[in-house]
Amino acid sequence: MHRRARGAAIPAGTTGRFFTGFLSNPFAADRWIHLKAEAIEHKQCIAAALTIIGSLLGAQMLLLSLPAVGAAANALSLVLLVGLTLRRDKLRSMFVAASVVPMAVFAALALPQHSNAAQAAVLYGTLAALALAYRRMLPTAKSRKKKTKPNYLFAVPAMLATGAVLGTVSYAIVGDYQSLGAMSLPFAAGMLAGFAVIEEFYFRGVLQRYVRQDVGPTLSVAVAVAAFTALTLPAGNIGLTAVAFITSTTLSVAYRLQTNLILTTVTNVTAKLTLLACIALVA
Amino acid sequence: MLLGVVFDNPETLQKIVLILNTILLIGALLVYEFAFAHASKTKKKRFKLLYPILFVMVGILGYAAYKQGGA
């Protein structure tokens, strides 16, 4: 039988970590159990995040191809997320925060609207109302890390530049399909700026925040990006979905690095207004 | 979301969603009655998290009823 020589290197990876624990800790069995419990909890967190991503994307995709089935899938997604909120104590904040998306889609589908602006207003109004309610109701864990104030003198111009680039890229991808229609320019600008603020408040300030609190920062980026991209799927425009994916990935990563809602809001508002300016200038 | 269409919602789809909304509300009432009505205060607190969602659902139902009355 092969034996590890005394003083030889411990193999890298999880097995190695368990092995080190056994060698150095007199309460090796306790440590083993603790590490195993940690691994199981990590797997449960990944499963929970994947459940949210799968249910949101699946329901919105079905809404595009089979609207009636998609509406039922949205209802099922809502029931699933609400059920998990009631069942899972540790992860309830993230599940209830995610259930806002199918509820907002449900509200926008249920009410008759005479224009795109009215439809978007119902969707975003519901998102804003529920986000405000949950931001107030859900508990926030206090971070042990000392909060450092970002250097706004550098950060704001950097975010403005990022927003302008995002807006230009968005125009390059979907500029041909977008038009002001009957809307006046100031109304469209105000509407898009308002939507950008609501998007940041819900997708970063509520969803990403509580998912990060419950399962960790990397999974929180994935969930926020998937939820935002899912909302654009029923429009059936691959360009719009690509723009939503690029924008939300940039903003979610920025929020993960800085944890500052003001900076991401500035970026999103700049991106939307740059796109609008491009549309108005070319038209 | 930009200036384009969010999603199509023809009248048939609206009716389906309103029916689903009513079914979900009845389901929520049944869940409360069977699982939370006689439970401890701590358990009841969990259900309170759903109040904003239920409020929106009741709002949708109220609006639908108003439209039906007006038609």
PDB file of N, CA and C in Angstrom, chain A residues 116-183:
ATOM      1  N   ASN A 116     -47.129  51.468 -25.626  1.00  0.00           N
ATOM      2  CA  ASN A 116     -45.947  50.818 -25.052  1.00  0.00           C
ATOM      3  C   ASN A 116     -45.531  51.498 -23.758  1.00  0.00           C
ATOM      4  N   ALA A 117     -45.670  52.848 -23.743  1.00  0.00           N
ATOM      5  CA  ALA A 117     -45.261  53.605 -22.556  1.00  0.00           C
ATOM      6  C   ALA A 117     -46.124  53.216 -21.358  1.00  0.00           C
ATOM      7  N   ALA A 118     -47.449  53.034 -21.593  1.00  0.00           N
ATOM      8  CA  ALA A 118     -48.352  52.661 -20.498  1.00  0.00           C
ATOM      9  C   ALA A 118     -48.006  51.265 -19.981  1.00  0.00           C
ATOM     10  N   GLN A 119     -47.702  50.363 -20.930  1.00  0.00           N
ATOM     11  CA  GLN A 119     -47.362  48.987 -20.537  1.00  0.00           C
ATOM     12  C   GLN A 119     -46.086  48.966 -19.688  1.00  0.00           C
ATOM     13  N   ALA A 120     -45.064  49.708 -20.165  1.00  0.00           N
ATOM     14  CA  ALA A 120     -43.804  49.767 -19.422  1.00  0.00           C
ATOM     15  C   ALA A 120     -44.018  50.437 -18.067  1.00  0.00           C
ATOM     16  N   ALA A 121     -44.915  51.438 -18.019  1.00  0.00           N
ATOM     17  CA  ALA A 121     -45.167  52.144 -16.758  1.00  0.00           C
ATOM     18  C   ALA A 121     -45.787  51.204 -15.722  1.00  0.00           C
ATOM     19  N   VAL A 122     -46.718  50.329 -16.165  1.00  0.00           N
ATOM     20  CA  VAL A 122     -47.324  49.365 -15.229  1.00  0.00           C
ATOM     21  C   VAL A 122     -46.256  48.408 -14.706  1.00  0.00           C
ATOM     22  N   LEU A 123     -45.419  47.895 -15.634  1.00  0.00           N
ATOM     23  CA  LEU A 123     -44.362  46.952 -15.254  1.00  0.00           C
ATOM     24  C   LEU A 123     -43.403  47.591 -14.249  1.00  0.00           C
ATOM     25  N   TYR A 124     -42.922  48.778 -14.579  1.00  0.00           N
ATOM     26  CA  TYR A 124     -41.939  49.432 -13.715  1.00  0.00           C
ATOM     27  C   TYR A 124     -42.569  49.968 -12.430  1.00  0.00           C
ATOM     28  N   GLY A 125     -43.833  50.393 -12.508  1.00  0.00           N
ATOM     29  CA  GLY A 125     -44.533  50.846 -11.300  1.00  0.00           C
ATOM     30  C   GLY A 125     -44.648  49.719 -10.290  1.00  0.00           C
ATOM     31  N   THR A 126     -45.015  48.513 -10.788  1.00  0.00           N
ATOM     32  CA  THR A 126     -45.125  47.360  -9.879  1.00  0.00           C
ATOM     33  C   THR A 126     -43.757  47.009  -9.307  1.00  0.00           C
ATOM     34  N   LEU A 127     -42.736  47.017 -10.178  1.00  0.00           N
ATOM     35  CA  LEU A 127     -41.375  46.711  -9.705  1.00  0.00           C
ATOM     36  C   LEU A 127     -40.975  47.683  -8.597  1.00  0.00           C
ATOM     37  N   ALA A 128     -41.248  48.973  -8.821  1.00  0.00           N
ATOM     38  CA  ALA A 128     -40.838  49.996  -7.854  1.00  0.00           C
ATOM     39  C   ALA A 128     -41.574  49.834  -6.529  1.00  0.00           C
ATOM     40  N   ALA A 129     -42.903  49.604  -6.619  1.00  0.00           N
ATOM     41  CA  ALA A 129     -43.699  49.488  -5.388  1.00  0.00           C
ATOM     42  C   ALA A 129     -43.244  48.289  -4.559  1.00  0.00           C
ATOM     43  N   LEU A 130     -43.057  47.130  -5.239  1.00  0.00           N
ATOM     44  CA  LEU A 130     -42.656  45.932  -4.503  1.00  0.00           C
ATOM     45  C   LEU A 130     -41.221  46.057  -3.983  1.00  0.00           C
ATOM     46  N   ALA A 131     -40.345  46.682  -4.787  1.00  0.00           N
ATOM     47  CA  ALA A 131     -38.954  46.862  -4.346  1.00  0.00           C
ATOM     48  C   ALA A 131     -38.890  47.742  -3.100  1.00  0.00           C
ATOM     49  N   LEU A 132     -39.690  48.816  -3.095  1.00  0.00           N
ATOM     50  CA  LEU A 132     -39.728  49.702  -1.919  1.00  0.00           C
ATOM     51  C   LEU A 132     -40.205  48.938  -0.685  1.00  0.00           C
ATOM     52  N   ALA A 133     -41.278  48.139  -0.890  1.00  0.00           N
ATOM     53  CA  ALA A 133     -41.844  47.392   0.239  1.00  0.00           C
ATOM     54  C   ALA A 133     -40.813  46.414   0.799  1.00  0.00           C
ATOM     55  N   TYR A 134     -40.135  45.681  -0.093  1.00  0.00           N
ATOM     56  CA  TYR A 134     -39.204  44.655   0.397  1.00  0.00           C
ATOM     57  C   TYR A 134     -37.912  45.250   0.942  1.00  0.00           C
ATOM     58  N   ARG A 135     -37.503  46.380   0.396  1.00  0.00           N
ATOM     59  CA  ARG A 135     -36.310  47.034   0.941  1.00  0.00           C
ATOM     60  C   ARG A 135     -36.568  47.423   2.411  1.00  0.00           C
ATOM     61  N   ARG A 136     -37.834  47.750   2.699  1.00  0.00           N
ATOM     62  CA  ARG A 136     -38.194  48.149   4.059  1.00  0.00           C
ATOM     63  C   ARG A 136     -38.412  46.924   4.954  1.00  0.00           C
ATOM     64  N   MET A 137     -38.998  45.858   4.374  1.00  0.00           N
ATOM     65  CA  MET A 137     -39.382  44.713   5.199  1.00  0.00           C
ATOM     66  C   MET A 137     -38.253  43.731   5.493  1.00  0.00           C
ATOM     67  N   LEU A 138     -37.359  43.535   4.495  1.00  0.00           N
ATOM     68  CA  LEU A 138     -36.354  42.484   4.656  1.00  0.00           C
ATOM     69  C   LEU A 138     -35.192  42.956   5.528  1.00  0.00           C
ATOM     70  N   PRO A 139     -34.656  42.046   6.339  1.00  0.00           N
ATOM     71  CA  PRO A 139     -33.545  42.441   7.215  1.00  0.00           C
ATOM     72  C   PRO A 139     -32.243  42.585   6.426  1.00  0.00           C
ATOM     73  N   THR A 140     -31.428  43.536   6.841  1.00  0.00           N
ATOM     74  CA  THR A 140     -30.137  43.732   6.177  1.00  0.00           C
ATOM     75  C   THR A 140     -29.023  43.384   7.151  1.00  0.00           C
ATOM     76  N   ALA A 141     -28.151  42.477   6.703  1.00  0.00           N
ATOM     77  CA  ALA A 141     -27.022  42.095   7.562  1.00  0.00           C
ATOM     78  C   ALA A 141     -26.004  43.224   7.567  1.00  0.00           C
ATOM     79  N   LYS A 142     -25.510  43.528   8.782  1.00  0.00           N
ATOM     80  CA  LYS A 142     -24.501  44.597   8.859  1.00  0.00           C
ATOM     81  C   LYS A 142     -23.152  44.027   8.458  1.00  0.00           C
ATOM     82  N   SER A 143     -22.497  44.721   7.531  1.00  0.00           N
ATOM     83  CA  SER A 143     -21.196  44.252   7.058  1.00  0.00           C
ATOM     84  C   SER A 143     -20.129  44.524   8.117  1.00  0.00           C
ATOM     85  N   ARG A 144     -19.220  43.534   8.276  1.00  0.00           N
ATOM     86  CA  ARG A 144     -18.142  43.719   9.253  1.00  0.00           C
ATOM     87  C   ARG A 144     -17.052  44.616   8.680  1.00  0.00           C
ATOM     88  N   LYS A 145     -17.044  44.648   7.319  1.00  0.00           N
ATOM     89  CA  LYS A 145     -15.998  45.459   6.681  1.00  0.00           C
ATOM     90  C   LYS A 145     -16.294  46.941   6.880  1.00  0.00           C
ATOM     91  N   LYS A 146     -15.272  47.702   7.130  1.00  0.00           N
ATOM     92  CA  LYS A 146     -15.467  49.142   7.289  1.00  0.00           C
ATOM     93  C   LYS A 146     -15.760  49.735   5.914  1.00  0.00           C
ATOM     94  N   LYS A 147     -16.856  50.528   5.843  1.00  0.00           N
ATOM     95  CA  LYS A 147     -17.238  51.071   4.541  1.00  0.00           C
ATOM     96  C   LYS A 147     -16.322  52.216   4.151  1.00  0.00           C
ATOM     97  N   THR A 148     -15.750  52.130   2.966  1.00  0.00           N
ATOM     98  CA  THR A 148     -14.910  53.229   2.507  1.00  0.00           C
ATOM     99  C   THR A 148     -15.701  54.043   1.483  1.00  0.00           C
ATOM    100  N   LYS A 149     -15.638  55.331   1.616  1.00  0.00           N
ATOM    101  CA  LYS A 149     -16.367  56.208   0.695  1.00  0.00           C
ATOM    102  C   LYS A 149     -15.631  56.220  -0.641  1.00  0.00           C
ATOM    103  N   PRO A 150     -16.339  55.992  -1.759  1.00  0.00           N
ATOM    104  CA  PRO A 150     -15.625  56.023  -3.033  1.00  0.00           C
ATOM    105  C   PRO A 150     -15.168  57.437  -3.381  1.00  0.00           C
ATOM    106  N   ASN A 151     -14.123  57.499  -4.146  1.00  0.00           N
ATOM    107  CA  ASN A 151     -13.621  58.805  -4.566  1.00  0.00           C
ATOM    108  C   ASN A 151     -14.496  59.292  -5.727  1.00  0.00           C
ATOM    109  N   TYR A 152     -15.533  60.107  -5.401  1.00  0.00           N
ATOM    110  CA  TYR A 152     -16.508  60.516  -6.412  1.00  0.00           C
ATOM    111  C   TYR A 152     -15.875  61.354  -7.528  1.00  0.00           C
ATOM    112  N   LEU A 153     -14.798  62.038  -7.190  1.00  0.00           N
ATOM    113  CA  LEU A 153     -14.132  62.892  -8.180  1.00  0.00           C
ATOM    114  C   LEU A 153     -13.620  62.052  -9.354  1.00  0.00           C
ATOM    115  N   PHE A 154     -13.222  60.820  -9.051  1.00  0.00           N
ATOM    116  CA  PHE A 154     -12.770  59.919 -10.106  1.00  0.00           C
ATOM    117  C   PHE A 154     -13.905  59.023 -10.584  1.00  0.00           C
ATOM    118  N   ALA A 155     -14.725  58.553  -9.607  1.00  0.00           N
ATOM    119  CA  ALA A 155     -15.735  57.530  -9.923  1.00  0.00           C
ATOM    120  C   ALA A 155     -16.847  58.068 -10.822  1.00  0.00           C
ATOM    121  N   VAL A 156     -17.349  59.284 -10.549  1.00  0.00           N
ATOM    122  CA  VAL A 156     -18.484  59.789 -11.335  1.00  0.00           C
ATOM    123  C   VAL A 156     -18.107  59.981 -12.818  1.00  0.00           C
ATOM    124  N   PRO A 157     -16.971  60.647 -13.155  1.00  0.00           N
ATOM    125  CA  PRO A 157     -16.595  60.727 -14.576  1.00  0.00           C
ATOM    126  C   PRO A 157     -16.390  59.355 -15.212  1.00  0.00           C
ATOM    127  N   ALA A 158     -15.840  58.407 -14.439  1.00  0.00           N
ATOM    128  CA  ALA A 158     -15.625  57.052 -14.972  1.00  0.00           C
ATOM    129  C   ALA A 158     -16.965  56.392 -15.286  1.00  0.00           C
ATOM    130  N   MET A 159     -17.937  56.577 -14.384  1.00  0.00           N
ATOM    131  CA  MET A 159     -19.260  55.985 -14.593  1.00  0.00           C
ATOM    132  C   MET A 159     -19.987  56.675 -15.754  1.00  0.00           C
ATOM    133  N   LEU A 160     -19.819  57.996 -15.873  1.00  0.00           N
ATOM    134  CA  LEU A 160     -20.439  58.728 -16.995  1.00  0.00           C
ATOM    135  C   LEU A 160     -19.877  58.219 -18.320  1.00  0.00           C
ATOM    136  N   ALA A 161     -18.563  58.016 -18.359  1.00  0.00           N
ATOM    137  CA  ALA A 161     -17.916  57.521 -19.583  1.00  0.00           C
ATOM    138  C   ALA A 161     -18.411  56.112 -19.904  1.00  0.00           C
ATOM    139  N   THR A 162     -18.508  55.260 -18.865  1.00  0.00           N
ATOM    140  CA  THR A 162     -19.004  53.883 -19.070  1.00  0.00           C
ATOM    141  C   THR A 162     -20.440  53.928 -19.604  1.00  0.00           C
ATOM    142  N   GLY A 163     -21.260  54.805 -19.019  1.00  0.00           N
ATOM    143  CA  GLY A 163     -22.653  54.941 -19.462  1.00  0.00           C
ATOM    144  C   GLY A 163     -22.737  55.388 -20.911  1.00  0.00           C
ATOM    145  N   ALA A 164     -21.887  56.350 -21.280  1.00  0.00           N
ATOM    146  CA  ALA A 164     -21.903  56.845 -22.664  1.00  0.00           C
ATOM    147  C   ALA A 164     -21.509  55.727 -23.636  1.00  0.00           C
ATOM    148  N   VAL A 165     -20.501  54.931 -23.245  1.00  0.00           N
ATOM    149  CA  VAL A 165     -20.081  53.808 -24.110  1.00  0.00           C
ATOM    150  C   VAL A 165     -21.218  52.792 -24.237  1.00  0.00           C
ATOM    151  N   LEU A 166     -21.858  52.480 -23.092  1.00  0.00           N
ATOM    152  CA  LEU A 166     -22.975  51.508 -23.107  1.00  0.00           C
ATOM    153  C   LEU A 166     -24.116  52.009 -23.992  1.00  0.00           C
ATOM    154  N   GLY A 167     -24.425  53.303 -23.894  1.00  0.00           N
ATOM    155  CA  GLY A 167     -25.489  53.893 -24.708  1.00  0.00           C
ATOM    156  C   GLY A 167     -25.173  53.817 -26.190  1.00  0.00           C
ATOM    157  N   THR A 168     -23.915  54.103 -26.545  1.00  0.00           N
ATOM    158  CA  THR A 168     -23.514  54.055 -27.951  1.00  0.00           C
ATOM    159  C   THR A 168     -23.568  52.622 -28.488  1.00  0.00           C
ATOM    160  N   VAL A 169     -23.100  51.686 -27.664  1.00  0.00           N
ATOM    161  CA  VAL A 169     -23.150  50.265 -28.074  1.00  0.00           C
ATOM    162  C   VAL A 169     -24.612  49.840 -28.257  1.00  0.00           C
ATOM    163  N   SER A 170     -25.483  50.286 -27.316  1.00  0.00           N
ATOM    164  CA  SER A 170     -26.909  49.945 -27.421  1.00  0.00           C
ATOM    165  C   SER A 170     -27.491  50.493 -28.720  1.00  0.00           C
ATOM    166  N   TYR A 171     -27.121  51.732 -29.058  1.00  0.00           N
ATOM    167  CA  TYR A 171     -27.640  52.318 -30.298  1.00  0.00           C
ATOM    168  C   TYR A 171     -27.149  51.538 -31.510  1.00  0.00           C
ATOM    169  N   ALA A 172     -25.878  51.126 -31.477  1.00  0.00           N
ATOM    170  CA  ALA A 172     -25.314  50.356 -32.595  1.00  0.00           C
ATOM    171  C   ALA A 172     -26.067  49.036 -32.782  1.00  0.00           C
ATOM    172  N   ILE A 173     -26.537  48.456 -31.665  1.00  0.00           N
ATOM    173  CA  ILE A 173     -27.206  47.146 -31.759  1.00  0.00           C
ATOM    174  C   ILE A 173     -28.702  47.296 -32.077  1.00  0.00           C
ATOM    175  N   VAL A 174     -29.399  48.172 -31.344  1.00  0.00           N
ATOM    176  CA  VAL A 174     -30.864  48.237 -31.507  1.00  0.00           C
ATOM    177  C   VAL A 174     -31.384  49.583 -32.011  1.00  0.00           C
ATOM    178  N   GLY A 175     -30.498  50.466 -32.401  1.00  0.00           N
ATOM    179  CA  GLY A 175     -30.908  51.813 -32.817  1.00  0.00           C
ATOM    180  C   GLY A 175     -31.932  51.820 -33.938  1.00  0.00           C
ATOM    181  N   ASP A 176     -31.819  50.863 -34.862  1.00  0.00           N
ATOM    182  CA  ASP A 176     -32.726  50.830 -36.016  1.00  0.00           C
ATOM    183  C   ASP A 176     -34.174  50.526 -35.620  1.00  0.00           C
ATOM    184  N   TYR A 177     -34.347  49.770 -34.517  1.00  0.00           N
ATOM    185  CA  TYR A 177     -35.702  49.351 -34.125  1.00  0.00           C
ATOM    186  C   TYR A 177     -36.373  50.344 -33.190  1.00  0.00           C
ATOM    187  N   GLN A 178     -35.599  51.309 -32.683  1.00  0.00           N
ATOM    188  CA  GLN A 178     -36.147  52.220 -31.678  1.00  0.00           C
ATOM    189  C   GLN A 178     -36.572  53.541 -32.322  1.00  0.00           C
ATOM    190  N   SER A 179     -37.741  54.005 -31.948  1.00  0.00           N
ATOM    191  CA  SER A 179     -38.163  55.328 -32.418  1.00  0.00           C
ATOM    192  C   SER A 179     -39.006  55.991 -31.337  1.00  0.00           C
ATOM    193  N   LEU A 180     -39.050  57.306 -31.383  1.00  0.00           N
ATOM    194  CA  LEU A 180     -39.801  58.035 -30.355  1.00  0.00           C
ATOM    195  C   LEU A 180     -41.300  57.898 -30.546  1.00  0.00           C
ATOM    196  N   GLY A 181     -41.729  57.633 -31.785  1.00  0.00           N
ATOM    197  CA  GLY A 181     -43.156  57.514 -32.071  1.00  0.00           C
ATOM    198  C   GLY A 181     -43.872  58.827 -31.785  1.00  0.00           C
ATOM    199  N   ALA A 182     -44.963  58.731 -31.011  1.00  0.00           N
ATOM    200  CA  ALA A 182     -45.744  59.944 -30.703  1.00  0.00           C
ATOM    201  C   ALA A 182     -45.206  60.681 -29.481  1.00  0.00           C
ATOM    202  N   MET A 183     -44.176  60.104 -28.828  1.00  0.00           N
ATOM    203  CA  MET A 183     -43.668  60.713 -27.587  1.00  0.00           C
ATOM    204  C   MET A 183     -42.811  61.934 -27.880  1.00  0.00           C
TER     205      MET A 183
END
